[in-house]
Short mmCIF file of C-alpha atoms in Angstrom, two decimals:
data_model
loop_
_atom_site.label_atom_id
_atom_site.label_comp_id
_atom_site.label_asym_id
_atom_site.label_seq_id
_atom_site.Cartn_x
_atom_site.Cartn_y
_atom_site.Cartn_z
CA MET M 1 308.98 130.11 45.99
CA TRP M 2 308.08 127.50 43.40
CA THR M 3 311.31 127.43 40.48
CA LYS M 4 311.24 126.46 37.50
CA GLU M 5 313.76 123.34 38.93
CA SER M 6 311.45 123.08 41.46
CA ASN M 7 307.91 121.84 38.93
CA LEU M 8 310.14 120.57 36.57
CA LEU M 9 310.68 118.26 39.17
CA ILE M 10 307.44 117.61 40.52
CA TYR M 11 306.35 117.66 36.94
CA LEU M 12 308.70 114.51 36.87
CA VAL M 13 308.12 112.92 40.03
CA ILE M 14 304.39 113.05 39.33
CA LEU M 15 304.80 110.98 35.25
CA ALA M 16 306.57 108.67 37.44
CA LEU M 17 304.51 107.76 39.53
CA SER M 18 301.42 107.93 35.96
CA LEU M 19 303.83 105.55 34.06
CA ASN M 20 304.25 102.50 37.28
CA PHE M 21 300.36 102.17 37.45
CA SER M 22 299.53 102.38 34.06
CA CYS M 23 301.97 99.83 33.96
CA VAL M 24 300.14 97.65 36.62
CA THR M 25 297.15 98.49 35.49
CA SER M 26 297.33 97.48 31.88
CA LYS M 27 298.69 94.24 33.35
CA ARG M 28 295.74 93.30 35.45
CA ASP M 29 293.77 93.89 32.84
CA LYS M 30 295.15 92.04 29.52
CA LYS M 31 294.95 89.57 32.56
CA GLU M 32 291.01 90.24 32.95
CA GLU M 33 290.46 89.76 28.77
CA CYS M 34 291.60 86.87 28.34
CA LYS M 35 289.28 85.58 31.20
CA THR M 36 287.12 87.40 30.54
CA CYS M 37 287.16 86.46 26.51
CA LYS M 38 287.24 82.87 27.41
CA GLU M 39 284.01 83.06 28.74
CA ILE M 40 282.37 84.87 26.41
CA VAL M 41 283.07 81.97 24.25
CA GLU M 42 281.91 79.57 26.40
CA ALA M 43 279.01 81.91 26.52
CA PHE M 44 279.03 81.47 23.21
CA TYR M 45 278.68 78.11 22.62
CA LYS M 46 276.14 77.72 25.87
CA GLY M 47 273.47 79.50 24.17
CA MET M 48 274.42 77.35 20.11
CA GLU M 49 273.58 75.25 22.58
CA LYS M 50 270.40 76.76 24.81
CA THR M 51 269.01 77.52 21.33
CA VAL M 52 268.71 74.12 19.16
CA LYS M 53 266.75 72.99 22.69
CA ALA M 54 264.55 76.12 22.15
CA ASN M 55 263.40 74.52 19.29
CA PHE M 56 264.08 70.62 19.10
CA GLY M 57 264.70 69.18 23.43
CA GLY M 58 267.44 68.51 23.86
CA GLY M 59 268.52 64.32 21.89
CA ASN M 60 271.52 64.82 18.56
CA THR M 61 272.82 68.39 18.93
CA ALA M 62 274.31 67.69 15.62
CA TRP M 63 272.01 66.68 14.06
CA GLU M 64 269.55 68.62 15.43
CA GLU M 65 271.91 71.70 13.94
CA ARG M 66 271.24 70.81 10.29
CA LYS M 67 267.62 70.64 10.53
CA LEU M 68 267.06 74.19 12.42
CA GLY M 69 267.36 75.08 8.45
CA SER M 70 267.82 78.91 7.64
CA TYR M 71 267.24 79.65 11.86
CA ALA M 72 271.11 77.80 12.70
CA THR M 73 272.50 80.79 11.07
CA SER M 74 270.47 83.44 11.33
CA GLU M 75 270.37 87.06 12.86
CA THR M 76 267.26 85.93 15.19
CA ARG M 77 269.30 82.48 16.62
CA LEU M 78 272.53 85.67 16.09
CA VAL M 79 270.50 88.43 19.08
CA GLU M 80 269.21 85.26 21.30
CA ILE M 81 272.74 84.56 21.70
CA LEU M 82 274.75 87.59 22.60
CA GLU M 83 271.48 88.68 25.23
CA GLY M 84 273.08 86.02 27.11
CA LEU M 85 276.38 85.67 26.54
CA CYS M 86 276.62 88.72 30.23
CA GLU M 87 275.51 88.55 33.52
CA SER M 88 274.53 91.88 34.19
CA SER M 89 276.81 93.69 37.07
CA ALA M 90 279.79 92.05 34.12
CA SER M 91 281.17 95.63 32.81
CA LEU M 92 284.50 93.75 30.73
CA CYS M 93 281.87 91.44 29.66
CA HIS M 94 279.58 93.76 28.18
CA SER M 95 282.72 96.19 27.05
CA LEU M 96 284.71 93.83 24.48
CA VAL M 97 281.41 91.82 23.61
CA GLU M 98 279.70 95.98 22.20
CA GLU M 99 283.46 96.71 21.12
CA HIS M 100 283.62 93.64 18.78
CA GLU M 101 280.60 92.82 18.15
CA GLU M 102 281.64 93.21 14.34
CA ALA M 103 283.98 90.42 14.71
CA LEU M 104 281.09 87.96 16.23
CA GLU M 105 279.16 88.62 13.38
CA LYS M 106 281.57 87.66 11.13
CA TRP M 107 282.84 84.82 12.21
CA TRP M 108 278.42 84.04 12.81
CA PHE M 109 278.14 84.58 9.35
CA LYS M 110 280.31 83.54 7.33
CA LEU M 111 283.46 81.79 8.64
CA GLN M 112 281.38 78.97 11.22
CA ASN M 113 282.47 76.48 8.99
CA LYS M 114 286.55 77.02 8.15
CA GLU M 115 287.63 77.98 11.38
CA LYS M 116 285.34 75.52 14.35
CA ASP M 117 287.37 77.04 17.64
CA LEU M 118 286.08 80.30 18.60
CA LYS M 119 288.32 81.23 21.16
CA THR M 120 291.35 80.93 18.69
CA TRP M 121 290.12 82.91 16.12
CA PHE M 122 287.70 85.48 18.28
CA CYS M 123 290.57 86.27 21.66
CA ILE M 124 294.33 84.71 20.17
CA ASN M 125 293.89 86.01 16.55
CA ASN M 126 291.24 88.60 16.00
CA ILE M 127 291.06 90.97 19.12
CA GLU M 128 294.04 89.31 20.24
CA VAL M 129 293.57 89.64 24.30
CA CYS M 130 294.92 85.84 24.51
CA CYS M 131 297.62 83.90 23.91
CA ASN M 132 298.90 80.19 23.09
CA ASN M 133 298.77 78.18 26.04
CA GLY M 134 303.05 77.93 27.22
CA THR M 135 302.86 81.92 25.54
CA PHE M 136 302.69 85.99 27.29
CA GLY M 137 302.95 89.30 26.45
CA PRO M 138 302.40 91.14 23.48
CA ASP M 139 303.43 89.58 21.68
CA CYS M 140 303.23 85.90 22.54
CA LYS M 141 306.70 85.55 24.33
CA GLU M 142 307.51 81.67 24.67
CA CYS M 143 307.92 81.04 28.44
CA PRO M 144 311.03 79.16 30.11
CA SER M 145 312.28 75.98 29.33
CA GLY M 146 309.64 76.40 25.57
CA LYS M 147 306.28 76.08 25.49
CA ASP M 148 305.55 72.82 24.65
CA ASP M 149 307.32 72.66 29.26
CA PRO M 150 307.39 75.79 31.01
CA CYS M 151 308.99 76.44 33.64
CA HIS M 152 310.39 71.87 32.92
CA GLY M 153 306.55 71.13 34.92
CA HIS M 154 307.37 72.50 37.90
CA GLY M 155 305.95 76.66 37.82
CA ASP M 156 303.05 78.28 36.63
CA CYS M 157 304.55 81.33 34.02
CA ASP M 158 303.56 84.85 34.64
CA GLY M 159 300.73 85.42 32.06
CA ALA M 160 300.91 82.07 30.11
CA GLY M 161 298.33 82.27 27.53
CA THR M 162 297.37 86.38 27.89
CA ARG M 163 298.65 88.66 26.71
CA GLY M 164 300.05 90.31 29.83
CA GLY M 165 302.84 88.96 32.88
CA LYS M 166 306.22 89.06 32.59
CA GLY M 167 306.88 85.40 31.45
CA SER M 168 308.38 84.78 34.83
CA CYS M 169 308.24 81.34 36.54
CA SER M 170 306.77 80.36 40.49
CA CYS M 171 308.83 78.10 41.24
CA HIS M 172 306.20 74.78 42.87
CA ASP M 173 307.28 74.23 46.56
CA GLY M 174 310.97 72.19 46.13
CA TYR M 175 311.38 74.18 43.23
CA GLU M 176 314.24 76.61 41.91
CA GLY M 177 315.85 78.32 39.39
CA ASP M 178 314.75 80.71 36.50
CA GLU M 179 313.21 77.76 34.37
CA CYS M 180 312.04 75.86 38.18
CA ASP M 181 314.61 73.51 37.30
CA GLU M 182 317.02 73.55 40.11
CA CYS M 183 316.43 71.54 43.76
CA ALA M 184 314.93 73.75 46.69
CA ASP M 185 317.35 73.25 50.57
CA ASP M 186 315.49 70.37 52.48
CA TYR M 187 314.58 68.90 48.62
CA PHE M 188 317.17 66.09 46.64
CA GLU M 189 317.03 65.62 42.85
CA GLU M 190 315.79 62.17 40.99
CA LYS M 191 314.31 60.81 38.99
CA ASP M 192 310.69 59.92 38.14
CA GLU M 193 308.76 57.16 36.27
CA ASN M 194 308.78 59.29 33.10
CA ASP M 195 313.31 59.57 33.62
CA LYS M 196 312.68 63.25 34.37
CA MET M 197 313.82 65.66 37.40
CA LYS M 198 312.07 65.31 40.17
CA CYS M 199 313.34 67.01 43.68
CA SER M 200 311.97 64.46 46.67
CA SER M 201 311.81 66.13 50.15
CA CYS M 202 314.40 65.40 52.74
CA HIS M 203 313.91 62.91 56.35
CA GLU M 204 312.27 65.71 58.43
CA SER M 205 316.27 65.42 60.72
CA CYS M 206 317.88 67.50 57.83
CA SER M 207 319.55 70.26 58.37
CA LYS M 208 321.95 72.10 54.46
CA GLY M 209 319.94 69.21 52.73
CA CYS M 210 320.60 65.71 51.76
CA SER M 211 321.49 62.88 49.28
CA GLY M 212 318.97 60.68 50.07
CA ALA M 213 314.92 60.43 51.63
CA THR M 214 316.69 58.31 55.02
CA ALA M 215 318.56 60.12 57.93
CA LYS M 216 322.00 58.50 56.97
CA ASP M 217 321.77 60.72 54.25
CA CYS M 218 321.36 64.36 55.83
CA THR M 219 323.75 66.28 55.07
CA GLU M 220 324.29 67.48 58.67
CA CYS M 221 321.58 66.99 61.87
CA LYS M 222 318.15 69.16 62.94
CA THR M 223 318.53 70.96 66.73
CA GLY M 224 316.88 68.22 68.86
CA TRP M 225 318.45 65.88 66.80
CA GLU M 226 322.04 63.58 66.54
CA LYS M 227 324.40 61.69 63.90
CA THR M 228 324.94 58.44 64.49
CA GLU M 229 326.96 55.80 62.54
CA GLU M 230 324.16 53.15 62.32
CA GLU M 231 321.30 55.49 62.45
CA GLY M 232 321.96 58.36 60.64
CA CYS M 233 321.18 61.61 62.81
CA LYS M 234 318.14 60.35 65.21
CA ASP M 235 315.52 62.01 67.55
CA VAL M 236 317.03 62.85 71.47
CA ASP M 237 315.11 62.24 73.95
CA GLU M 238 314.43 65.40 75.85
CA CYS M 239 312.31 63.29 78.74
CA GLN M 240 315.24 62.03 79.93
CA ASP M 241 316.46 64.54 82.24
CA ALA M 242 313.87 65.05 84.92
CA ASP M 243 313.82 68.38 85.05
CA LYS M 244 311.98 69.52 81.88
CA CYS M 245 308.77 69.72 83.00
CA ASN M 246 307.21 71.00 85.68
CA GLU M 247 305.50 68.96 89.05
CA GLY M 248 301.88 67.51 87.54
CA GLU M 249 302.85 67.41 83.81
CA LEU M 250 304.06 64.38 82.55
CA CYS M 251 307.52 64.89 79.56
CA VAL M 252 306.48 63.20 76.29
CA ASN M 253 309.05 62.59 73.52
CA THR M 254 308.07 63.94 69.11
CA PRO M 255 310.28 63.70 66.95
CA GLY M 256 313.25 66.72 67.45
CA SER M 257 311.44 67.98 70.29
CA PHE M 258 308.60 67.11 73.66
CA SER M 259 305.89 68.73 75.07
CA CYS M 260 304.26 68.04 78.94
CA ASP M 261 300.99 67.33 78.90
CA ALA M 262 299.32 67.95 82.30
CA CYS M 263 299.08 64.36 84.55
CA HIS M 264 295.68 62.60 85.03
CA GLU M 265 292.96 64.95 87.05
CA SER M 266 292.93 61.87 89.16
CA CYS M 267 296.64 62.42 90.07
CA ASP M 268 298.06 64.17 92.74
CA GLY M 269 300.83 66.03 92.08
CA ALA M 270 303.90 64.07 89.02
CA CYS M 271 303.01 61.28 86.61
CA THR M 272 304.98 57.99 84.68
CA SER M 273 302.93 58.09 82.69
CA ALA M 274 299.15 58.94 81.05
CA GLY M 275 296.17 57.81 82.33
CA PRO M 276 295.42 56.92 85.95
CA LYS M 277 297.88 54.15 86.09
CA GLY M 278 300.67 56.67 85.93
CA CYS M 279 300.17 58.74 88.92
CA LYS M 280 302.23 58.16 92.21
CA VAL M 281 299.11 60.02 94.53
CA CYS M 282 296.15 59.23 94.16
CA LYS M 283 293.73 62.41 94.65
CA SER M 284 291.37 62.71 97.41
CA GLY M 285 288.90 61.44 96.03
CA TYR M 286 290.28 58.28 94.55
CA ASN M 287 291.88 54.69 94.84
CA ILE M 288 294.97 53.27 94.14
CA THR M 289 293.71 49.74 92.47
CA GLU M 290 295.89 47.59 90.37
CA ASP M 291 293.88 47.05 87.77
CA GLU M 292 292.86 50.43 86.59
CA GLY M 293 295.76 53.17 88.75
CA CYS M 294 292.95 55.91 90.54
CA LYS M 295 289.57 54.86 90.44
CA ASP M 296 286.48 57.59 91.58
CA ILE M 297 284.95 56.97 94.27
CA ASP M 298 281.17 56.45 94.16
CA GLU M 299 280.40 58.74 97.64
CA CYS M 300 276.77 58.79 97.00
CA ALA M 301 276.45 54.37 96.51
CA GLU M 302 278.71 54.27 100.05
CA ASP M 303 276.17 57.05 101.34
CA LYS M 304 274.13 54.22 103.34
CA SER M 305 272.05 56.08 105.28
CA SER M 306 271.19 59.09 102.36
CA SER M 307 273.08 61.80 104.85
CA LEU M 308 275.28 62.86 101.51
CA CYS M 309 272.66 65.50 101.01
CA SER M 310 269.29 67.25 102.63
CA SER M 311 265.70 66.50 101.29
CA GLY M 312 264.52 67.46 97.84
CA THR M 313 268.27 66.68 96.32
CA TYR M 314 269.96 63.98 95.59
CA CYS M 315 273.72 62.90 95.33
CA LYS M 316 275.21 62.25 91.57
CA ASN M 317 278.49 61.07 91.70
CA THR M 318 281.55 63.14 90.03
CA PRO M 319 285.28 62.47 89.11
CA GLY M 320 286.36 62.53 92.48
CA SER M 321 283.66 64.41 94.13
CA TYR M 322 279.76 64.67 94.43
CA GLU M 323 277.75 67.30 94.18
CA CYS M 324 273.85 67.65 94.90
CA GLU M 325 271.16 67.91 92.27
CA SER M 326 267.87 69.57 92.99
CA CYS M 327 264.77 67.33 92.67
CA ASN M 328 261.87 68.15 90.47
CA GLU M 329 260.24 69.74 90.33
CA ALA M 330 257.34 67.13 91.09
CA CYS M 331 259.33 65.16 93.29
CA GLU M 332 259.06 66.01 97.18
CA THR M 333 262.04 63.12 97.75
CA CYS M 334 264.15 61.46 94.56
CA ILE M 335 266.89 59.22 93.69
CA GLY M 336 268.56 60.75 90.56
CA GLU M 337 266.99 62.58 87.52
CA GLY M 338 263.90 63.42 86.44
CA VAL M 339 259.46 63.14 87.63
CA GLY M 340 260.62 58.42 87.03
CA ALA M 341 262.76 59.20 89.93
CA CYS M 342 260.67 60.40 92.92
CA THR M 343 260.32 58.30 95.97
CA LYS M 344 257.99 61.04 97.53
CA CYS M 345 254.84 62.83 95.29
CA ASN M 346 255.05 66.28 95.86
CA VAL M 347 252.15 69.18 97.23
CA GLY M 348 250.40 68.54 93.57
CA PHE M 349 251.12 65.61 92.40
CA LYS M 350 250.28 61.76 91.67
CA ARG M 351 252.16 58.40 90.90
CA ILE M 352 250.74 57.22 87.96
CA ASP M 353 252.34 54.38 86.06
CA ASN M 354 255.41 55.34 88.61
CA GLU M 355 255.21 58.84 87.57
CA CYS M 356 254.61 61.30 90.03
CA LYS M 357 251.76 64.04 87.24
CA ASP M 358 250.26 67.04 88.13
CA ILE M 359 247.05 66.67 89.55
CA ASP M 360 244.93 68.74 87.37
CA GLU M 361 242.00 70.63 90.60
CA CYS M 362 239.95 72.03 87.56
CA ALA M 363 238.35 68.48 86.83
CA ALA M 364 237.33 68.19 90.05
CA GLU M 365 234.18 67.26 90.74
CA LYS M 366 233.48 69.81 93.30
CA LYS M 367 234.93 73.11 91.39
CA PRO M 368 237.42 74.79 93.66
CA CYS M 369 236.21 78.06 92.32
CA THR M 370 232.66 78.54 93.22
CA LEU M 371 232.94 82.67 92.88
CA GLU M 372 230.44 84.56 90.54
CA ASN M 373 232.24 84.71 86.94
CA GLU M 374 235.20 82.56 88.02
CA VAL M 375 237.28 80.09 86.65
CA CYS M 376 239.24 77.61 87.48
CA LYS M 377 242.97 77.18 85.38
CA ASN M 378 245.19 74.73 85.96
CA SER M 379 249.03 75.21 86.14
CA ILE M 380 251.97 72.75 87.06
CA GLY M 381 251.44 71.36 90.78
CA SER M 382 249.13 74.17 91.53
CA TYR M 383 245.43 76.12 90.13
CA THR M 384 244.44 80.13 90.12
CA CYS M 385 240.78 81.43 89.95
CA GLU M 386 240.58 83.99 87.19
CA CYS M 387 237.57 86.42 85.96
CA ARG M 388 235.63 85.09 82.73
CA ASN M 389 235.99 87.39 79.70
CA GLY M 390 234.57 90.72 79.81
CA TYR M 391 235.02 90.99 83.48
CA GLY M 392 237.27 91.62 86.11
CA ARG M 393 238.09 91.45 89.99
CA LYS M 394 237.15 93.48 92.60
CA GLY M 395 237.94 91.94 95.57
CA GLU M 396 237.12 88.70 95.63
CA LYS M 397 233.61 89.50 92.77
CA CYS M 398 234.00 89.09 89.16
CA VAL M 399 232.96 92.43 88.04
CA LYS M 400 231.71 93.14 84.31
CA GLY M 401 233.43 95.53 82.62
CA GLU M 402 236.14 96.12 85.76
CA LYS M 403 239.86 96.44 83.87
CA ASP M 404 242.06 95.53 86.75
CA SER M 405 241.88 91.44 85.70
CA LYS M 406 243.12 90.57 89.06
CA VAL M 407 243.19 87.00 90.28
CA LYS M 408 242.87 85.03 92.91
CA ARG M 409 245.24 82.81 93.93
CA VAL M 410 245.81 79.45 96.06
CA GLU M 411 248.75 80.61 97.69
CA GLU M 412 245.81 83.23 98.57
CA GLU M 413 243.45 80.89 99.82
CA SER M 414 246.55 78.66 101.97
CA ASP M 415 247.00 81.92 103.71
CA GLU M 416 243.67 82.65 104.74
CA ASP M 417 243.59 79.29 106.23
CA ASP M 418 246.29 79.93 108.26
CA GLU M 419 244.91 82.56 109.73
CA GLU M 420 242.06 80.94 110.18
CA ASP M 421 244.20 77.98 111.93
CA ASP M 422 245.38 81.08 114.13
CA ASP M 423 241.52 81.49 115.35
CA GLY M 424 241.52 78.17 116.44
CA HIS M 425 239.88 76.26 113.30
CA ASP M 426 241.29 72.40 113.15
CA ASP M 427 244.09 71.61 110.32
CA ASP M 428 243.19 68.30 109.94
CA ASP M 429 239.31 69.90 108.73
CA ASP M 430 240.66 71.93 105.74
CA ASP M 431 243.90 69.58 105.11
CA ASP M 432 240.23 66.69 104.38
CA ASP M 433 238.50 70.29 101.91
CA VAL M 434 240.60 70.74 100.19
CA LYS M 435 241.47 66.62 99.76
CA ASP M 436 238.10 65.80 98.87
CA ASN M 437 237.73 68.69 95.51
CA VAL M 438 240.82 66.43 94.16
CA ASP M 439 239.89 62.85 94.27
CA ASP M 440 236.66 63.95 93.19
CA ALA M 441 238.03 64.30 89.81
CA LYS M 442 240.88 61.42 89.96
CA GLN M 443 241.00 57.85 91.71
CA ASP M 444 241.89 57.64 95.44
CA ASP M 445 245.69 57.13 94.87
CA SER M 446 246.44 56.01 98.98
CA THR M 447 250.46 55.84 98.40
CA SER M 448 251.24 59.10 95.90
CA ASN M 449 252.21 60.84 98.80
CA GLU M 450 254.41 57.74 101.28
CA GLU M 451 256.98 57.67 100.52
CA ILE M 452 258.13 54.85 98.39
CA LYS M 453 261.87 53.25 98.23
CA PRO M 454 263.91 52.37 95.11
CA PRO M 455 264.63 48.34 95.10
CA GLU M 456 268.20 48.22 96.19
CA GLU M 457 270.61 47.14 93.98
CA PRO M 458 274.10 44.98 94.64
CA ARG M 459 276.86 47.30 94.75
CA ASP M 460 280.54 46.44 94.06
CA GLU M 461 282.47 45.57 97.40
CA LEU M 462 285.06 47.84 97.30
#
């Protein structure tokens, strides 16, 4: 059951939360109001400039302003300026302009020649949403260390220039204290070129402060450094310990620490330095050399008999090994990538200008597609026989109006030729017929499918 005491307690809690929320909202709104007011003033000046240019097209603004006549301070011009002050979605801007439109009109018609600074007159003195620089809060109190040098120039005063904020200093890196006039840990005090107090960072090796910028000025040394009489805090070389890193890793000393980096890919296990020259033992696929350390073996260059890769592929050297890559579709055999590396062209291709290029069987004088209403369609390395538009294939014929427009493919013809060969036909006769169809369209290339041996290149003796 609720009692009067419990109801009172709930009311007080709600009231406290409400007051706290109101304070946070007020703080945020005051700063935002000042920012928006400054934007309004800036937009007002831009509107004045824009209305001048609309009448004269730019140039000497002061002269043009004098030549505007009655329009210069007219209500018409003011309306044009007011219409462009706020973006459509800027609700706070629209609210401020609507609430204080009379103040803007007063300045426009009566005070603009006397009060030249609209921001000071409007935002600070009239609607009181801003303060002068170096002051803050409802009463525009001075920030810590004074309005001329708030937070001693080493921090930001909360709410400075607005009617919000608490006026507390948020110090920059290296500074601390209520007025940012003290040096933080790992910083020391000195004077700048204007004889003003300044905090500079200690040496990276220092712990618990320092008296100067060098390693000798440290109060104590950080972990990874040791105190010496000659150098102050000196870096410890952790890599002197042979067990710092795992097998296959190289210990690299860094200021105050170390890292374990992988040995070079050519190393089999441990290494003494970075790169292939640091390997103690070379991996399979590498040879040890005096100048380069572990050097990759080019298995492809050493394969004089081309036995590493099968027909239709070529040997490609990789670090410590090799790969067999497929030749281009135009090549039956090749020595590398692309149509220019073919040593023998595939069926359906012909060597032209040292490249295996597609034969357009459909351009042959003796057309390969001979049925009525049938057309030839070239493809890479081959061709197909299709029915012309409006016809579809029915069995072996192209029939008008058929929806099923099946393609009579070269492969199907080849299968039929194979069946005829089983019945006793001579293979050489069939090959001659196909060759005749191609040769009628293109010049004779008796070497198109002959194996072309590439010139031998000099090889370095290993």
